Short mmCIF file of C-alpha atoms in Angstrom, two decimals:
data_model
loop_
_atom_site.label_atom_id
_atom_site.label_comp_id
_atom_site.label_asym_id
_atom_site.label_seq_id
_atom_site.Cartn_x
_atom_site.Cartn_y
_atom_site.Cartn_z
CA MET F 1 -13.50 -38.07 -11.72
CA GLN F 2 -13.85 -38.85 -15.39
CA THR F 3 -17.17 -37.64 -16.77
CA VAL F 4 -18.69 -38.53 -20.10
CA ARG F 5 -20.48 -36.66 -22.83
CA LYS F 6 -24.22 -36.36 -22.15
CA GLY F 7 -25.08 -35.49 -25.75
CA ARG F 8 -28.62 -36.00 -27.00
CA VAL F 9 -30.38 -37.12 -23.80
CA SER F 10 -33.24 -34.58 -23.78
CA LEU F 11 -33.70 -34.77 -27.56
CA VAL F 12 -33.93 -38.56 -27.46
CA GLU F 13 -36.49 -38.42 -24.67
CA SER F 14 -38.50 -35.77 -26.52
CA ALA F 15 -38.46 -37.82 -29.73
CA THR F 16 -39.49 -40.93 -27.80
CA ASP F 17 -42.46 -39.11 -26.25
CA GLU F 18 -43.54 -37.68 -29.62
CA ILE F 19 -43.43 -41.04 -31.41
CA ARG F 20 -45.15 -42.80 -28.51
CA GLY F 21 -47.87 -40.15 -28.58
CA GLN F 22 -48.57 -40.76 -32.27
CA ILE F 23 -48.96 -44.47 -31.54
CA VAL F 24 -51.17 -44.11 -28.48
CA ASN F 25 -53.50 -41.54 -30.07
CA GLY F 26 -54.04 -43.73 -33.13
CA THR F 27 -52.24 -41.62 -35.72
CA TRP F 28 -50.15 -44.71 -36.42
CA PRO F 29 -52.48 -47.65 -35.69
CA VAL F 30 -51.39 -51.18 -34.86
CA GLY F 31 -50.11 -52.86 -38.02
CA SER F 32 -49.01 -49.64 -39.69
CA ARG F 33 -45.47 -48.77 -40.66
CA ILE F 34 -44.04 -45.64 -39.08
CA PRO F 35 -42.27 -43.07 -41.29
CA PRO F 36 -38.62 -43.72 -42.13
CA GLU F 37 -35.85 -42.42 -39.92
CA SER F 38 -35.00 -39.47 -42.16
CA ALA F 39 -38.62 -38.28 -42.30
CA LEU F 40 -39.04 -38.58 -38.54
CA ALA F 41 -35.84 -36.64 -37.94
CA GLU F 42 -37.07 -33.80 -40.16
CA THR F 43 -40.56 -33.77 -38.62
CA LEU F 44 -39.32 -33.86 -35.03
CA GLY F 45 -36.41 -31.49 -35.60
CA VAL F 46 -33.80 -33.88 -34.19
CA SER F 47 -30.91 -35.87 -35.60
CA ARG F 48 -31.32 -39.29 -37.15
CA ALA F 49 -29.21 -40.68 -34.31
CA SER F 50 -31.74 -39.34 -31.79
CA VAL F 51 -34.60 -40.89 -33.77
CA ARG F 52 -32.73 -44.19 -33.89
CA GLU F 53 -32.34 -44.28 -30.10
CA ALA F 54 -35.99 -43.28 -29.61
CA VAL F 55 -37.21 -46.05 -31.90
CA ARG F 56 -34.94 -48.55 -30.17
CA SER F 57 -36.47 -47.57 -26.82
CA LEU F 58 -40.01 -48.07 -28.15
CA VAL F 59 -39.05 -51.42 -29.64
CA HIS F 60 -37.99 -52.56 -26.19
CA SER F 61 -41.17 -51.08 -24.72
CA GLY F 62 -43.12 -53.44 -26.94
CA LEU F 63 -44.80 -50.77 -29.07
CA LEU F 64 -42.69 -51.11 -32.24
CA GLU F 65 -41.12 -53.97 -34.17
CA PRO F 66 -38.39 -53.65 -36.83
CA ARG F 67 -38.76 -55.93 -39.85
CA GLN F 68 -35.69 -56.52 -41.94
CA GLY F 69 -35.99 -54.79 -45.29
CA ASP F 70 -39.53 -53.61 -44.62
CA GLY F 71 -39.31 -50.86 -41.99
CA THR F 72 -40.58 -50.51 -38.43
CA PHE F 73 -44.17 -51.37 -37.55
CA VAL F 74 -46.55 -50.60 -34.69
CA ILE F 75 -47.37 -53.83 -32.86
CA SER F 76 -49.13 -52.41 -29.78
CA ASP F 77 -50.81 -49.19 -28.69
CA ASP F 78 -51.18 -50.26 -25.06
CA ASP F 79 -50.06 -47.38 -22.89
CA SER F 80 -50.06 -49.41 -19.67
CA ALA F 81 -46.29 -49.80 -19.87
CA VAL F 82 -46.00 -46.02 -20.00
CA ALA F 83 -48.19 -45.70 -16.91
CA LEU F 84 -46.05 -48.23 -15.06
CA ARG F 85 -42.91 -46.37 -16.03
CA ARG F 86 -44.34 -43.11 -14.67
CA ARG F 87 -45.18 -44.87 -11.40
CA LEU F 88 -41.64 -46.19 -11.19
CA GLU F 89 -40.20 -42.76 -11.90
CA ARG F 90 -42.10 -41.44 -8.86
CA ALA F 91 -40.85 -44.27 -6.66
CA GLU F 92 -37.79 -44.20 -4.44
CA LEU F 93 -34.79 -45.44 -6.39
CA THR F 94 -33.94 -47.77 -3.50
CA HIS F 95 -37.34 -49.46 -3.84
CA VAL F 96 -37.00 -49.87 -7.59
CA THR F 97 -33.51 -51.30 -7.20
CA GLN F 98 -34.67 -53.80 -4.57
CA VAL F 99 -37.21 -55.13 -7.06
CA ARG F 100 -34.55 -55.28 -9.74
CA GLN F 101 -32.32 -57.35 -7.43
CA GLY F 102 -34.84 -60.17 -7.54
CA LEU F 103 -35.61 -59.80 -11.23
CA ASP F 104 -31.96 -59.79 -12.28
CA VAL F 105 -31.30 -63.09 -10.56
CA VAL F 106 -34.37 -64.73 -12.08
CA ALA F 107 -33.66 -63.28 -15.53
CA ALA F 108 -30.04 -64.46 -15.47
CA ARG F 109 -30.95 -67.98 -14.37
CA GLN F 110 -33.76 -68.31 -16.92
CA ALA F 111 -31.67 -66.90 -19.77
CA ALA F 112 -28.95 -69.46 -19.13
CA LYS F 113 -31.56 -72.20 -19.25
CA HIS F 114 -33.69 -71.08 -22.18
CA ARG F 115 -31.78 -68.71 -24.47
CA THR F 116 -31.73 -69.39 -28.19
CA ASP F 117 -28.72 -68.85 -30.42
CA ALA F 118 -30.40 -65.76 -31.89
CA GLN F 119 -31.04 -64.33 -28.43
CA LEU F 120 -27.45 -64.98 -27.41
CA ALA F 121 -26.28 -63.14 -30.52
CA GLY F 122 -28.43 -60.16 -29.55
CA ILE F 123 -27.00 -60.12 -26.03
CA GLU F 124 -23.45 -60.31 -27.40
CA ALA F 125 -24.15 -57.45 -29.83
CA ALA F 126 -25.52 -55.24 -27.04
CA LEU F 127 -22.47 -56.05 -24.92
CA ALA F 128 -20.20 -55.03 -27.80
CA ARG F 129 -22.05 -51.70 -28.20
CA ARG F 130 -21.76 -51.11 -24.46
CA LYS F 131 -18.00 -51.72 -24.54
CA ALA F 132 -17.53 -49.45 -27.55
CA ALA F 133 -19.50 -46.64 -25.90
CA LEU F 134 -17.49 -47.07 -22.71
CA ALA F 135 -14.24 -46.72 -24.66
CA ALA F 136 -15.62 -43.60 -26.38
CA HIS F 137 -16.91 -42.11 -23.07
CA ASP F 138 -20.35 -41.63 -24.66
CA SER F 139 -22.92 -41.76 -21.85
CA GLU F 140 -25.95 -41.63 -24.15
CA VAL F 141 -24.99 -44.69 -26.16
CA PHE F 142 -23.56 -46.42 -23.08
CA THR F 143 -26.74 -46.19 -21.01
CA ALA F 144 -28.91 -47.18 -23.99
CA ALA F 145 -26.73 -50.22 -24.70
CA ASP F 146 -26.61 -51.14 -21.02
CA ALA F 147 -30.40 -51.01 -20.75
CA GLU F 148 -30.77 -52.99 -23.97
CA PHE F 149 -28.37 -55.65 -22.68
CA HIS F 150 -30.44 -56.27 -19.55
CA VAL F 151 -33.75 -56.27 -21.39
CA LEU F 152 -32.40 -58.81 -23.88
CA VAL F 153 -31.27 -61.04 -21.00
CA ALA F 154 -34.79 -60.86 -19.54
CA GLU F 155 -36.33 -61.63 -22.94
CA ALA F 156 -34.06 -64.68 -23.31
CA GLY F 157 -35.62 -66.24 -20.22
CA ASP F 158 -38.75 -67.37 -22.07
CA ASN F 159 -41.04 -65.48 -19.67
CA PRO F 160 -42.90 -62.60 -21.35
CA VAL F 161 -44.24 -61.26 -18.04
CA LEU F 162 -40.72 -60.95 -16.64
CA ALA F 163 -39.57 -59.25 -19.84
CA ASP F 164 -42.43 -56.73 -19.78
CA ILE F 165 -41.81 -55.78 -16.15
CA TYR F 166 -38.08 -55.53 -16.71
CA ARG F 167 -38.51 -53.15 -19.66
CA SER F 168 -40.33 -50.68 -17.41
CA LEU F 169 -37.81 -51.04 -14.58
CA SER F 170 -34.97 -50.59 -17.02
CA ALA F 171 -36.46 -47.36 -18.35
CA ALA F 172 -36.81 -45.94 -14.83
CA LEU F 173 -33.26 -46.86 -13.81
CA ARG F 174 -31.73 -45.64 -17.07
CA ASP F 175 -32.62 -42.05 -16.16
CA GLU F 176 -30.67 -42.40 -12.90
CA LEU F 177 -27.66 -43.78 -14.76
CA ARG F 178 -27.79 -40.83 -17.16
CA ARG F 179 -27.84 -38.35 -14.29
CA ALA F 180 -24.82 -40.06 -12.74
CA ALA F 181 -22.93 -39.79 -16.09
CA CYS F 182 -19.75 -41.23 -14.61
CA LEU F 183 -18.14 -44.46 -15.81
CA ASP F 184 -15.13 -44.60 -13.50
CA THR F 185 -16.21 -47.87 -11.89
CA ALA F 186 -16.95 -49.57 -15.20
CA THR F 187 -13.66 -48.37 -16.66
CA ALA F 188 -11.63 -49.54 -13.67
CA ALA F 189 -13.28 -52.94 -13.25
CA PRO F 190 -10.73 -55.71 -13.91
CA THR F 191 -13.48 -58.11 -14.99
CA ASP F 192 -16.75 -56.79 -16.38
CA PRO F 193 -19.68 -58.63 -14.75
CA HIS F 194 -21.64 -58.10 -17.98
CA SER F 195 -19.05 -60.19 -19.82
CA ARG F 196 -19.19 -62.83 -17.09
CA LEU F 197 -22.97 -62.94 -17.35
CA THR F 198 -22.78 -63.29 -21.13
CA ASP F 199 -20.24 -66.10 -20.81
CA ALA F 200 -22.50 -67.93 -18.35
CA ILE F 201 -25.52 -67.57 -20.61
CA ARG F 202 -23.46 -68.80 -23.55
CA ALA F 203 -22.34 -71.82 -21.50
CA ARG F 204 -25.91 -72.46 -20.31
CA ASP F 205 -24.66 -72.33 -16.71
CA PRO F 206 -27.52 -71.01 -14.49
CA GLN F 207 -25.50 -70.78 -11.27
CA ALA F 208 -22.66 -68.88 -12.92
CA ALA F 209 -25.25 -66.55 -14.46
CA VAL F 210 -26.81 -65.88 -11.05
CA ASP F 211 -23.39 -65.21 -9.51
CA ALA F 212 -22.56 -62.74 -12.29
CA ALA F 213 -25.93 -61.00 -11.91
CA VAL F 214 -25.42 -60.55 -8.16
CA LEU F 215 -21.94 -59.13 -8.71
CA LEU F 216 -23.21 -56.85 -11.46
CA LEU F 217 -26.03 -55.38 -9.40
CA ALA F 218 -23.76 -54.92 -6.37
CA GLY F 219 -21.59 -52.68 -8.52
CA HIS F 220 -24.63 -50.80 -9.80
CA VAL F 221 -26.01 -49.96 -6.36
CA ARG F 222 -22.53 -49.01 -5.18
CA ASP F 223 -22.20 -46.54 -8.04
CA LEU F 224 -25.52 -44.96 -7.08
CA ALA F 225 -24.69 -45.03 -3.33
CA LEU F 226 -27.65 -47.25 -2.49
CA PRO F 227 -27.96 -49.89 0.25
CA PHE F 228 -27.44 -53.42 -1.08
CA ASP F 229 -29.47 -56.35 0.25
CA ASP F 230 -27.42 -59.55 0.29
#
């Protein structure tokens, strides 16, 4: 079995919790710009790479928004997403995955129908980061890029409710993927379903996107030794 480097997992999670706490308690109110990456790294006692991953996670949670050339801003202090994530973390992984089965199919179909060129570019960039992390056997970057890929697909479906729910599901499942920390299946796969899904979204082919999503999730539940509902 080929394992991968776990790296900064606990530090990233700690930094994420600290930054989220500053937002929720009002230290950084909605509309304010959070401190720069270097300052946060010094304050939190973690690396800039850990801060970067923490901020990325909070962007996809809907609390932060990066603005080119102007920094990262607080756009929401609603902690309901955090509460939902905690509920999901207490749930049986099988139950969470069953919900994801339905969401993945809907997200794939909708993304193929509604994605913009900018959204497609984001999906392609996340896929490239995922592939690079896989080649480097870096589980921290791999799981972050994998989660980002799926969230971006959900966001491309032009359904904000679906995207919000998927962000929370993604966060819950990402912890399980980190604990597994084994990429044998992904490395050995002759055709990456993520690439197939991206191709289908690029081609605006909803049925091909659904087929790729089903294949992708079948591999995921197999890796985690979960029952798969056809």
